[in-house]
Coordinates of C-alpha atoms in Angstrom, one line a residue:
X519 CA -31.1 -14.8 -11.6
X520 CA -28.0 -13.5 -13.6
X521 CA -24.6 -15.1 -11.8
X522 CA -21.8 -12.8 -11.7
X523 CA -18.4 -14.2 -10.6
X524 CA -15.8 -11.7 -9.5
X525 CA -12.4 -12.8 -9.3
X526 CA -9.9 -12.1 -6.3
X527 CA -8.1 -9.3 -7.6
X528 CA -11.6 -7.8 -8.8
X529 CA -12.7 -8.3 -5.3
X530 CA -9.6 -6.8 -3.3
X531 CA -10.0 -2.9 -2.8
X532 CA -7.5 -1.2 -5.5
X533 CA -5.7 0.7 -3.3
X534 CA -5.0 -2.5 -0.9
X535 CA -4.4 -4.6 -4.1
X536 CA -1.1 -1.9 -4.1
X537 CA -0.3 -3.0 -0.8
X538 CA 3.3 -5.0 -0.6
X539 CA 2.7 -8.4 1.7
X540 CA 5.7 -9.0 4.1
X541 CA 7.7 -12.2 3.2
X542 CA 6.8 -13.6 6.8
X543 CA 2.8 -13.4 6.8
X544 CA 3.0 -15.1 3.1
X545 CA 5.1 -18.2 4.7
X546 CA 3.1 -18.0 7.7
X547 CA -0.6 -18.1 5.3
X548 CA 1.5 -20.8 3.3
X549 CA 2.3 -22.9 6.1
X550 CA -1.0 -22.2 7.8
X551 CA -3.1 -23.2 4.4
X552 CA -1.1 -26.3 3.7
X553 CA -1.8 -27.7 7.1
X554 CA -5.2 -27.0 6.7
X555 CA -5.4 -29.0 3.8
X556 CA -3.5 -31.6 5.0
X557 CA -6.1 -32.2 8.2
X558 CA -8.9 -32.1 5.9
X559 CA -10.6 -35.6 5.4
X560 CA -13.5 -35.5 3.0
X561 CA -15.4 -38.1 4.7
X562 CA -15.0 -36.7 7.9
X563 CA -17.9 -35.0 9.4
X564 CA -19.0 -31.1 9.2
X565 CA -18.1 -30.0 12.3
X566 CA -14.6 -31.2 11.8
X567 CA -14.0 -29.8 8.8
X568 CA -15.1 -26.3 10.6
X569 CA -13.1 -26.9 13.8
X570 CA -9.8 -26.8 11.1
X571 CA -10.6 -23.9 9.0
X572 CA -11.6 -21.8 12.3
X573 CA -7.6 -22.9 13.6
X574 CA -6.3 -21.7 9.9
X575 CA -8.5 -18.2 10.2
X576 CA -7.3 -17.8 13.3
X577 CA -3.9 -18.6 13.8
X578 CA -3.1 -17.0 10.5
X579 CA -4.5 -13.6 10.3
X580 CA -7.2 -13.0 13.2
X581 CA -6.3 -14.2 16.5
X582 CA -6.6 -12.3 19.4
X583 CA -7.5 -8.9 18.0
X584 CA -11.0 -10.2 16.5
X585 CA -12.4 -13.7 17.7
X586 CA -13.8 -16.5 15.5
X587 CA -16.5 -18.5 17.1
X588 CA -20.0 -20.3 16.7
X589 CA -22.9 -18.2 17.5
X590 CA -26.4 -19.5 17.6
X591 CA -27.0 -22.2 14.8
X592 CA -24.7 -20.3 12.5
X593 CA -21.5 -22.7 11.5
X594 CA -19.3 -19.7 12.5
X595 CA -18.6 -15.9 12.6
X596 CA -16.1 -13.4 12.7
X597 CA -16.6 -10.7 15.0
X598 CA -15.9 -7.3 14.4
X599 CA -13.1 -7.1 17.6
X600 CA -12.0 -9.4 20.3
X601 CA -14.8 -9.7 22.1
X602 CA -18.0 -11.6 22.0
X603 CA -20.4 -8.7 22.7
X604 CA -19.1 -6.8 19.3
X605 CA -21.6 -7.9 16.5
X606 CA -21.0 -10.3 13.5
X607 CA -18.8 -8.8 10.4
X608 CA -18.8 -12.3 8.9
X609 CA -21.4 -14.9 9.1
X610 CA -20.1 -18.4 7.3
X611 CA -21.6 -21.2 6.4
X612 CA -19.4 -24.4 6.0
X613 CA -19.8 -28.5 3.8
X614 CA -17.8 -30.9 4.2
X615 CA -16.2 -31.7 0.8
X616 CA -18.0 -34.9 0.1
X617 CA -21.7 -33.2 0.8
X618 CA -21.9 -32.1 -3.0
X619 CA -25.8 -32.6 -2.7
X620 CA -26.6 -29.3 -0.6
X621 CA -23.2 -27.1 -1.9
X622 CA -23.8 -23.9 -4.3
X623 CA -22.2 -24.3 -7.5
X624 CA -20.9 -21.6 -9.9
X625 CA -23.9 -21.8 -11.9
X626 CA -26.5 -22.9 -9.1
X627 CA -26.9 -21.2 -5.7
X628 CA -30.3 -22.4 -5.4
X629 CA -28.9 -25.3 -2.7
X630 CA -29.1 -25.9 0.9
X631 CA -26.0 -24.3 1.7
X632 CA -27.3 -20.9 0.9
X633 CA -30.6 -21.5 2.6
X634 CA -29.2 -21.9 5.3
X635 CA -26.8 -18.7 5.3
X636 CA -30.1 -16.4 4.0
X637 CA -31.0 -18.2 7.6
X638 CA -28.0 -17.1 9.6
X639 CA -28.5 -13.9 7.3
X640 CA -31.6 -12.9 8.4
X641 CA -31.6 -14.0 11.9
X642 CA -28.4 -11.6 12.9
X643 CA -30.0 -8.7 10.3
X644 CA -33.7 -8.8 11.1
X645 CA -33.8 -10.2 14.5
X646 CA -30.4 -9.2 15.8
X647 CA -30.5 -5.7 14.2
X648 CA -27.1 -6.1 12.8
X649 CA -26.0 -3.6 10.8
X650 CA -22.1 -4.3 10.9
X651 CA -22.5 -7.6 8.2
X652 CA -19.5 -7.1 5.8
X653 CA -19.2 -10.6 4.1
X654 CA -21.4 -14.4 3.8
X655 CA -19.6 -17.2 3.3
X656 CA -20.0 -20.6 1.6
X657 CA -17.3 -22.9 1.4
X658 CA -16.4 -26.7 1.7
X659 CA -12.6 -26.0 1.9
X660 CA -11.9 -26.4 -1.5
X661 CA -14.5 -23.5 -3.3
X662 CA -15.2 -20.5 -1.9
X663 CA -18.2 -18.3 -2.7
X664 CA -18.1 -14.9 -0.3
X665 CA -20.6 -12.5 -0.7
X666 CA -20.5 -8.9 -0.2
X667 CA -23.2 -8.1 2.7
X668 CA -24.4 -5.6 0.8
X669 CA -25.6 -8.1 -1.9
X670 CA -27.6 -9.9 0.6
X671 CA -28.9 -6.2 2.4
X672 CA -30.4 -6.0 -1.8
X673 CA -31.9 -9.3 -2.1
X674 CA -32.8 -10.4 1.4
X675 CA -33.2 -7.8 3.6
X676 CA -34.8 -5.2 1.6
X677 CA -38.0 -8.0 0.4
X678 CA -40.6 -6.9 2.5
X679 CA -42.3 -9.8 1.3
X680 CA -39.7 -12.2 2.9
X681 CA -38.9 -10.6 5.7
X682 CA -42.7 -10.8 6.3
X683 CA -42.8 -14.5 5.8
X684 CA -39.6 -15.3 8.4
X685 CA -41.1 -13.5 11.0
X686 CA -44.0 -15.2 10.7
X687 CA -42.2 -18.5 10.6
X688 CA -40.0 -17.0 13.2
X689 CA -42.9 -16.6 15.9
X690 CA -44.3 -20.1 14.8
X691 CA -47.4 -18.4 12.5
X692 CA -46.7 -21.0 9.9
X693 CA -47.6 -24.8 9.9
X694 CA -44.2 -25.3 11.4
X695 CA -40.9 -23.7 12.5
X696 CA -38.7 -26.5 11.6
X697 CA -36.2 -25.0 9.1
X698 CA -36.8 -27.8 6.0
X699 CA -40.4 -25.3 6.0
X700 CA -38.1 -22.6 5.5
X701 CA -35.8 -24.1 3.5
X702 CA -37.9 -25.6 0.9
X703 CA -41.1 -23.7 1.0
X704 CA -39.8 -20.1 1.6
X705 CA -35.9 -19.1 0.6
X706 CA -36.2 -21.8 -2.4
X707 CA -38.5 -20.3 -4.2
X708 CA -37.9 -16.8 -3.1
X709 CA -34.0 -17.5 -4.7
X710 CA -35.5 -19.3 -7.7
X711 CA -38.1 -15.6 -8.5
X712 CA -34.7 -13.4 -8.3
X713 CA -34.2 -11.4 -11.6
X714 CA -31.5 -9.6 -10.4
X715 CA -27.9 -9.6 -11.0
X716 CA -26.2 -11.5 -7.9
X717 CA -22.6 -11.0 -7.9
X718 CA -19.8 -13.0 -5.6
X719 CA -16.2 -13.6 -5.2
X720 CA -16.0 -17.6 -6.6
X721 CA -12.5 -19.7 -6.2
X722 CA -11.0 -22.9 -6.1
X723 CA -7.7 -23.9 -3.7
X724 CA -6.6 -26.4 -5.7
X725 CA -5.8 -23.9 -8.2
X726 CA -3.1 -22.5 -6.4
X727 CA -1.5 -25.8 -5.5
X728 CA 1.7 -25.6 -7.4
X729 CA 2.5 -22.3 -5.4
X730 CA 1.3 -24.0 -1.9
X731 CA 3.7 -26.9 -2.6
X732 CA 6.6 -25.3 -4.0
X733 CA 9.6 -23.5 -2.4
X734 CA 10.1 -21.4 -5.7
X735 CA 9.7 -17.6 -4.4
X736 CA 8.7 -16.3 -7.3
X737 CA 5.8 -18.8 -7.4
X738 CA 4.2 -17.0 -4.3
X739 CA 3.2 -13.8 -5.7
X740 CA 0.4 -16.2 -7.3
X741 CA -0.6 -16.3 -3.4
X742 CA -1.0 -12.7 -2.5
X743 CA -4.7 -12.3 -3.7
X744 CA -5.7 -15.2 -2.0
X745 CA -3.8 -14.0 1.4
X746 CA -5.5 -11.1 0.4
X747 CA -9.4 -12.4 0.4
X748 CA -9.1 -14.1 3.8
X749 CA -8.0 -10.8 5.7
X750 CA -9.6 -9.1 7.9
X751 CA -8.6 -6.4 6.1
X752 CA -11.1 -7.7 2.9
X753 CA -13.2 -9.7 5.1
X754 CA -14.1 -7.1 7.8
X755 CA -13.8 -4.1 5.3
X756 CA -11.1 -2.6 7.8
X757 CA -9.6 1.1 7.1
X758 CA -5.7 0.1 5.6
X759 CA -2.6 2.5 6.3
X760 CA -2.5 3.2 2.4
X761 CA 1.0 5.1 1.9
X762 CA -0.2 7.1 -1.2
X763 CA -2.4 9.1 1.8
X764 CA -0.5 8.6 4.5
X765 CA 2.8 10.6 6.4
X766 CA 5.0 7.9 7.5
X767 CA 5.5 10.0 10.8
X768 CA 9.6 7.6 12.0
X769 CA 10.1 8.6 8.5
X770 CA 9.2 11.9 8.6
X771 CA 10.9 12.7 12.3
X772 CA 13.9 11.3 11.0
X773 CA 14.3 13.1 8.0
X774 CA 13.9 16.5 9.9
X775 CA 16.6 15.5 12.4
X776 CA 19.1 14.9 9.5
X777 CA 18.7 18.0 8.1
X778 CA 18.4 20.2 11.0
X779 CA 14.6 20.7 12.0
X780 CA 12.3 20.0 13.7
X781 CA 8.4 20.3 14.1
X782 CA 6.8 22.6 16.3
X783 CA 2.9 23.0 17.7
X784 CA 2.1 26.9 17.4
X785 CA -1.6 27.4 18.1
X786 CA -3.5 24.9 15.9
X787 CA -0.9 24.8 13.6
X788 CA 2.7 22.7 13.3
X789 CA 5.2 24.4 12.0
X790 CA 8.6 23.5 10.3
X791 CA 11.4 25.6 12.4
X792 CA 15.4 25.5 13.0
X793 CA 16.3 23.6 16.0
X794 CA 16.9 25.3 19.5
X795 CA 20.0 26.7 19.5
X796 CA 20.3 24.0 22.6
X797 CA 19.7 21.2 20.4
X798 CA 21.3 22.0 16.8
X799 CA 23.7 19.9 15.9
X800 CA 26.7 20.7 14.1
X801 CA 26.2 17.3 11.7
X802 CA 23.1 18.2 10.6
X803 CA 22.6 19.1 6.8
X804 CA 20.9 22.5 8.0
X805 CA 23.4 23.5 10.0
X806 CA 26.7 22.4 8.0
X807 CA 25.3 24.6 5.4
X808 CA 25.0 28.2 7.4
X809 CA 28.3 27.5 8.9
X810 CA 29.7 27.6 5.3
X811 CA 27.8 30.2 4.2
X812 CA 28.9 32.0 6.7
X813 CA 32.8 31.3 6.4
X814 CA 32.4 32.0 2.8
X815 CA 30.5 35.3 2.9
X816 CA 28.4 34.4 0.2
X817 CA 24.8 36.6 1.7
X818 CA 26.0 39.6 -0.2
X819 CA 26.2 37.5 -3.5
X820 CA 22.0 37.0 -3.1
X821 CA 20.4 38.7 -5.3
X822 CA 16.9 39.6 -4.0
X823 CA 18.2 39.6 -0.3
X824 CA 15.4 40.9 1.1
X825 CA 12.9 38.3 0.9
X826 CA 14.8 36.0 3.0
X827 CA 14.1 37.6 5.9
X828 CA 15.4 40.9 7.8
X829 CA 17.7 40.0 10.1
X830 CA 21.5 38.1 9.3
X831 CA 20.5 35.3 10.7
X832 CA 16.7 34.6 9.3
X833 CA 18.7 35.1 5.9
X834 CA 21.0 32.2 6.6
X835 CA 18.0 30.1 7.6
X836 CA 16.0 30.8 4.7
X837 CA 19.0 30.5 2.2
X838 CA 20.4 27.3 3.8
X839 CA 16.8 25.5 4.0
X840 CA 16.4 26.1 0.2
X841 CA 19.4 24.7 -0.7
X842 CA 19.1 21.7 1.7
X843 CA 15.4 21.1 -0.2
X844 CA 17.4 21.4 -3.0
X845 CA 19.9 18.9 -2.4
X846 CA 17.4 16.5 -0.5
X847 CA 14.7 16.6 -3.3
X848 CA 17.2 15.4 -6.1
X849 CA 18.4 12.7 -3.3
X850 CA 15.4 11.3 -2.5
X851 CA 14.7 11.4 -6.0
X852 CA 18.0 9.1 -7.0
X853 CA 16.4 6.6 -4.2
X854 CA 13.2 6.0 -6.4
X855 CA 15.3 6.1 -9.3
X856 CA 17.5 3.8 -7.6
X857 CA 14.8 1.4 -6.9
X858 CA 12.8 1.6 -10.2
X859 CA 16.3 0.4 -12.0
X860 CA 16.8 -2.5 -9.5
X861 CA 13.5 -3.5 -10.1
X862 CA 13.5 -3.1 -13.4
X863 CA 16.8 -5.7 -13.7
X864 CA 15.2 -8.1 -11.6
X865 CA 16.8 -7.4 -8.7
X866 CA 20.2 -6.8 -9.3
X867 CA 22.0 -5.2 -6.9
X868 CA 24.7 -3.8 -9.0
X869 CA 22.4 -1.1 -10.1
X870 CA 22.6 0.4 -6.8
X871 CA 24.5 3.5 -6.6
X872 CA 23.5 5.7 -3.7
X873 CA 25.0 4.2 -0.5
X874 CA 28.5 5.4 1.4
X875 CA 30.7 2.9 -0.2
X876 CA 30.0 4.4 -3.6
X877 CA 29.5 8.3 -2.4
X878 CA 32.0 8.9 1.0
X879 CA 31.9 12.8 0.4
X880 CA 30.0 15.5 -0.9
X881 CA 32.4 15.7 -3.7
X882 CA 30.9 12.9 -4.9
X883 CA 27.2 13.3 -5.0
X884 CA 28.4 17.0 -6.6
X885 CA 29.6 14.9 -9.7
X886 CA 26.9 12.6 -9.7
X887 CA 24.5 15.3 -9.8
X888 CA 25.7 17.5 -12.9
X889 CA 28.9 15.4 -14.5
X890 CA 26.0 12.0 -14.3
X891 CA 22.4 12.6 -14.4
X892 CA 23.2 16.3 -16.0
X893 CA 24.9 14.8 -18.8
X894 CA 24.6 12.4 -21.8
X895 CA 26.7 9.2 -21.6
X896 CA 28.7 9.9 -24.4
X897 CA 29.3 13.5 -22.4
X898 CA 30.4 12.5 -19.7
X899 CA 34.3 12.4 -18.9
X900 CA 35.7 8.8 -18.4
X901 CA 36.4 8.3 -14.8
X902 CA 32.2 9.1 -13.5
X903 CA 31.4 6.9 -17.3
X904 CA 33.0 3.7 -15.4
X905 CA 32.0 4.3 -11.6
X906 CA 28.4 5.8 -12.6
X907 CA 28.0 3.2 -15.5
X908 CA 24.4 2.6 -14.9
X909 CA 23.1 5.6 -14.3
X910 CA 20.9 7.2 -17.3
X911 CA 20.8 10.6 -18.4
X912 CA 18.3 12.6 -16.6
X913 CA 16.9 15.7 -18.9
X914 CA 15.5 17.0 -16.0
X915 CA 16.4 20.9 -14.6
X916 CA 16.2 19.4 -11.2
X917 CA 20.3 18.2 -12.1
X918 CA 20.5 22.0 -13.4
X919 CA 22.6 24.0 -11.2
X920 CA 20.0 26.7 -9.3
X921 CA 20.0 29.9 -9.3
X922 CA 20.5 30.4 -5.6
X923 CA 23.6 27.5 -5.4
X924 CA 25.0 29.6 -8.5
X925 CA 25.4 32.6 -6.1
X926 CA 26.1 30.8 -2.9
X927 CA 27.3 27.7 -2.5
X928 CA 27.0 24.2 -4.1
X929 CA 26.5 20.6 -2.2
X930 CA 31.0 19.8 -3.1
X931 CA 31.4 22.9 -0.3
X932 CA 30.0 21.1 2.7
X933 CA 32.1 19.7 5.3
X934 CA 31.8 15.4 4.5
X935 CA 34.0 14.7 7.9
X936 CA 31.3 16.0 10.6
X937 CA 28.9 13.5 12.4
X938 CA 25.9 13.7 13.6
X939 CA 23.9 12.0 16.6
X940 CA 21.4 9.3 15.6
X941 CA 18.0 10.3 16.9
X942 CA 16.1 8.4 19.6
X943 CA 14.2 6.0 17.6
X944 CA 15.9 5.8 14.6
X945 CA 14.8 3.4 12.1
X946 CA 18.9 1.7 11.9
X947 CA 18.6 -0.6 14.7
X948 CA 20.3 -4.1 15.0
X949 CA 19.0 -7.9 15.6
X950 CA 18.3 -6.7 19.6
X951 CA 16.0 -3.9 18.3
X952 CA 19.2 -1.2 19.5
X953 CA 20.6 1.3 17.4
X954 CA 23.4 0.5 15.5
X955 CA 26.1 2.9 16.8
X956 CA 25.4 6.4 18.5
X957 CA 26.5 8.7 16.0
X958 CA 27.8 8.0 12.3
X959 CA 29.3 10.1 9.3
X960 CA 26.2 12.4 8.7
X961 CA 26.0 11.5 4.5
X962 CA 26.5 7.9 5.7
X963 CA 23.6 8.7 7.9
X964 CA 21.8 9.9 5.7
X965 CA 22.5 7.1 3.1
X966 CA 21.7 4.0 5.8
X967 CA 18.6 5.8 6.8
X968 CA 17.5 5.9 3.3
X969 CA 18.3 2.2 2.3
X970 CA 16.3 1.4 5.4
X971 CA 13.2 2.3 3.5
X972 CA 11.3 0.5 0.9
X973 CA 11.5 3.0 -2.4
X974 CA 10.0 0.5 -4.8
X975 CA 6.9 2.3 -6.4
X976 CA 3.2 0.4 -6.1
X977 CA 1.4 -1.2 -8.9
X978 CA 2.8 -4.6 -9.2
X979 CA 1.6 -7.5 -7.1
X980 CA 4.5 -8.9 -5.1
X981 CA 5.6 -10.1 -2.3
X982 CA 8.2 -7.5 -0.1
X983 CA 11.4 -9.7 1.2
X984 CA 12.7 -7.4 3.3
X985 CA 10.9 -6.0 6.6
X986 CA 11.0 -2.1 5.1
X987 CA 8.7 0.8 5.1
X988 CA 7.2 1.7 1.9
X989 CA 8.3 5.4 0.6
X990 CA 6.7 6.2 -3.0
X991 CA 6.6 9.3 -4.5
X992 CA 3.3 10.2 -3.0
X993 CA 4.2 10.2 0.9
X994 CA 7.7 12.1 -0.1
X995 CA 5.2 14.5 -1.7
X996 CA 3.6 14.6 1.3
X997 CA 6.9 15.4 3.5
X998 CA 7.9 18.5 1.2
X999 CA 4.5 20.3 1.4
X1000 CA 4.9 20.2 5.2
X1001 CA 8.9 21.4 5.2
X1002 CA 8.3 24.2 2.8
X1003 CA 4.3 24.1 1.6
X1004 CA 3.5 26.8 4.8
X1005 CA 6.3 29.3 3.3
X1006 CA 6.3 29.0 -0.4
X1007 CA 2.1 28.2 -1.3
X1008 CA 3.0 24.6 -2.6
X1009 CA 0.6 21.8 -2.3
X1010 CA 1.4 18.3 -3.1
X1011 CA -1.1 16.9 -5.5
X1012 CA -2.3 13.3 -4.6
X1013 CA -1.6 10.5 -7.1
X1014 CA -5.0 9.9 -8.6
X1015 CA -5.0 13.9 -9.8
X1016 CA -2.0 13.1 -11.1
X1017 CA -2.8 10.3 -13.1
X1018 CA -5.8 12.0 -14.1
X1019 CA -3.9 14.5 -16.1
X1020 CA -0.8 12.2 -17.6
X1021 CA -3.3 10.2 -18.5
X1022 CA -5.7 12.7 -20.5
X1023 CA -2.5 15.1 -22.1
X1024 CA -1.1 10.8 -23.0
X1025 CA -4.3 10.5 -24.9
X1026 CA -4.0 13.7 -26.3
X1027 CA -0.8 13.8 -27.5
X1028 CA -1.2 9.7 -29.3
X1029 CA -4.5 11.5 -30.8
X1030 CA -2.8 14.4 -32.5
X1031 CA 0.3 12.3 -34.2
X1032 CA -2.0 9.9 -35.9
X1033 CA -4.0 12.8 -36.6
X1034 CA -1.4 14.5 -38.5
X1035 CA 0.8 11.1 -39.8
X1036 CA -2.7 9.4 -41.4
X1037 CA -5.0 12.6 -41.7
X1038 CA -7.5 10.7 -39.7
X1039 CA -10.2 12.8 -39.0
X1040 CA -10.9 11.8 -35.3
X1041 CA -12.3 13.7 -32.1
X1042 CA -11.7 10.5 -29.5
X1043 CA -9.0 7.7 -28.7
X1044 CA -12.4 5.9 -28.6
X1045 CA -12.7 6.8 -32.5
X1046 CA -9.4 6.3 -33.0
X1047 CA -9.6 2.4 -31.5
X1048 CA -12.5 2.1 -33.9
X1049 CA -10.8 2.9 -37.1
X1050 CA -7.8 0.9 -36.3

């Protein structure tokens, strides 16, 4: 047999590992895991030591939707719901710390411990016709070993000649049924023949000590992969709302209502349309803009009229919607911008910029779109150099004035004194769960219901303080294909496509320069690696 230990962050499903923790469930796993550990006597028997690490699974992560209890001989299980009936997802078998003599080690699972799970194993798989095993588990507290039920399928279930042998032993055709026969004379060597490669998840609690008994914050992004492990989410392979896939629908709702729209079921198809005339809102981005449009005349300045409908009013629609997108793309791209800076300070909040104390009118967001991002720092006039200090330069033509705001109208025109009505269900609530006031300022609106919403991009392992939503680039890619996909054939691209391509036209680009700087005469990075 060739051992293969997978650590925990090998073992977590990538696109969960991107998943940000809430503050609470890490202090509740901490709390939960320390007091485990704290009840846990090594002398004390095995069914003790079980009664406590059921409590901890429970009260931490599964209790009530999916229920923990012994089932036949096995130590315990978790089921695949709440109830009984529902079949085994994990089957685990548990040592009390001092039993060294029948625990697996990392380098010998040939012990009584995994006997006895093949046991449980085969009994639920064979006899019970379970086909819903996700995970095995070993453990004694301290070291875990969980193995992935597909491992054991490989080995155990799929050996004709063993499955053979335990139903034999099962319906008392060998010299005995006690389970030492089984132990000793049939899973032993059956485990000690295996040539295969037998791979499991392998760690040690006492490594994470220093996080578990510290109050140091930092210290307890150490904790997330173990949090991670003992989900049901890993555990019970559960489906995970992963926000790189996923319309955040409050999110979504909301940002229609600020800007005027709202979503409609025509046939089988939901389409992005101007609100009732009963229910538009003078506020709203949408609708501020066609009542300046209209007071300033500007339809006749449109080149290409015609394809923005035939009537006067389609044409005000279509004109204000695309400058709204406009304006609410390079918004919602200063919130990730916004949130890749704090992050990349370490949290300091002086690099925030986009919030109503900062940007009270339209005037304002006006200059920080072409006088800040638009412009190099030593270009830009002193006064937006010292309230825009931290802002970078963005070469970028979405902070180029279009061609459709060069002959209408540009975001400095709006009206900034108008408010609008918050929508029911809007995300700005207070302690009691109501919302915060019943109408605001529309950009301050718009600015609160923004900052009410994680922006902070995936791919770091950490720990989210604050109770927000995640919006990454991916679900606001998402949200733009559904406002203006339908009408203008766009079609957002998912992240791993994405990635795909910077990462090849990357490679590309690295392999040309040294190509031309040494005269290396190389076809592949790979090539490349091996000459430097």
């Amino acid at each position: 047999m060739t051992i293969k230990l997978t650590t925990l962050k090998q073992s977590l499903n990538a696109a969960y590992r991107l998943v940000k923790p809430q503050r609470s469930a890490i202090d509740k796993f901490k709390d939960g895991l320390n007091t485990l550990l704290q009840r846990i006597d090594v002398e004390e028997s095995e069914e003790n030591v079980k009664i406590h690490l059921m409590d901890f699974l429970k009260n931490t992560w599964y209790s009530p939707d999916y229920l923990i209890a012994t089932k036949g001989r096995t130590d315990f299980v978790i089921h695949t719901g709440k109830d009984a009936k529902l079949p085994a997802g994990v089957l685990c078998e548990v040592k009390r710390p001092a039993n060294k003599a029948d625990m697996v080690t990392k380098n010998d699972l040939n012990k009584k411990a995994m006997h006895e799970l093949v046991l449980y194993f085969l009994r639920e798989r064979i006899t019970g016709k379970n086909i819903d095993i996700r995970h095995l588990v070993i453990t004694n507290i301290y070291e875990w070993f969980i193995f992935d039920g597909a491992v054991f399928e490989r080995l155990f279930a799929k050996d004709s000649n063993l499955v053979k042998q335990y139903n034999e032993w099962q319906i008392g055709q060998k010299i005995t049924s006690n389970t030492d026969l089984f132990y000793k004379e049939i899973v032993k060597p059956f485990i000690a023949s295996i040539e295969d490669e037998v791979a499991f998840t392998w760690f040690d609690i006492r490594e994470f000590e220093k996080p578990l008994k510290n109050d140091i914050k930092s210290d307890d992004n150490k904790l997330i992969s173990l949090y991670k492990i003992f989900s049901p989410t890993h555990l019970l392979n559960l489906p995970f709302t992963n926000d790189s896939n996923t319309l955040d629908k409050g999110f979504y709702s909301e940002l229609l209502h600020l800007i005027g729209l709202e979503e409609e079921k025509e046939g089988s198809k939901k389409l992005i349309r101007r609100k009732k005339e009963n229910k538009r809102d003078p506020g709203s981005l949408l609708e501020n803009t066609i009542t300046i449009l209209e007071v300033e005349d500007t339809l006749h300045k449109v080149r290409d009229i015609n394809n923005y409908g035939e009537t006067k009013e389609e044409r005000l629609f279509s004109i204000a919607l695309e400058l709204c997108i406009t304006w609410i793309n390079r918004i919602l791209f200063l919130k990730l911008l916004e949130a890749q800076l704090i992050k990349y300070h370490k949290g300091d909040r002086s690099f925030k910029f986009l919030n109503y104390t900062k940007i009270p009118h339209y005037d304002e967001l006006y200059k920080l779109f072409f006088q800040v991002l638009a412009k190099k720092e030593n270009e830009r006039i002193a006064a937006v150099k010292t309230k825009f200090a931290n802002i970078p330069y963005l070469n970028s033509s979405l902070f180029e004035i279009s061609e459709l705001e060069d002959q209408t109208i540009r975001i400095n025109s709006l009206d900034d004194t108008l408010e609008l009505n918050l929508i029911a269900g809007t995300v700005l609530k207070d302690k009691k769960n109501k919302p915060i006031a019943v109408k605001l300022n529309s950009l301050q609106y718009l600015f609160e219901f923004l900052e009410a919403y994680d922006f902070a991009s995936e791919g770091s392992e950490e720990i989210q303080e604050e109770s927000k939503t995640l919006i990454n680039a991916s679900v606001l890619g998402l949200i733009f294909e559904k406002i203006n996909g339908y009408k203008d054939g766009s079609f957002f691209t998912p992240g791993f496509i994405t990635m795909y391509m910077c990462r090849q036209a990357i490679r590309q680009a690295v392999l040309q320069k040294f190509k031309e700087e040494y005269k290396w005469d190389c076809s592949s990075i790979e090539e490349l690696e091996g000459i430097m």
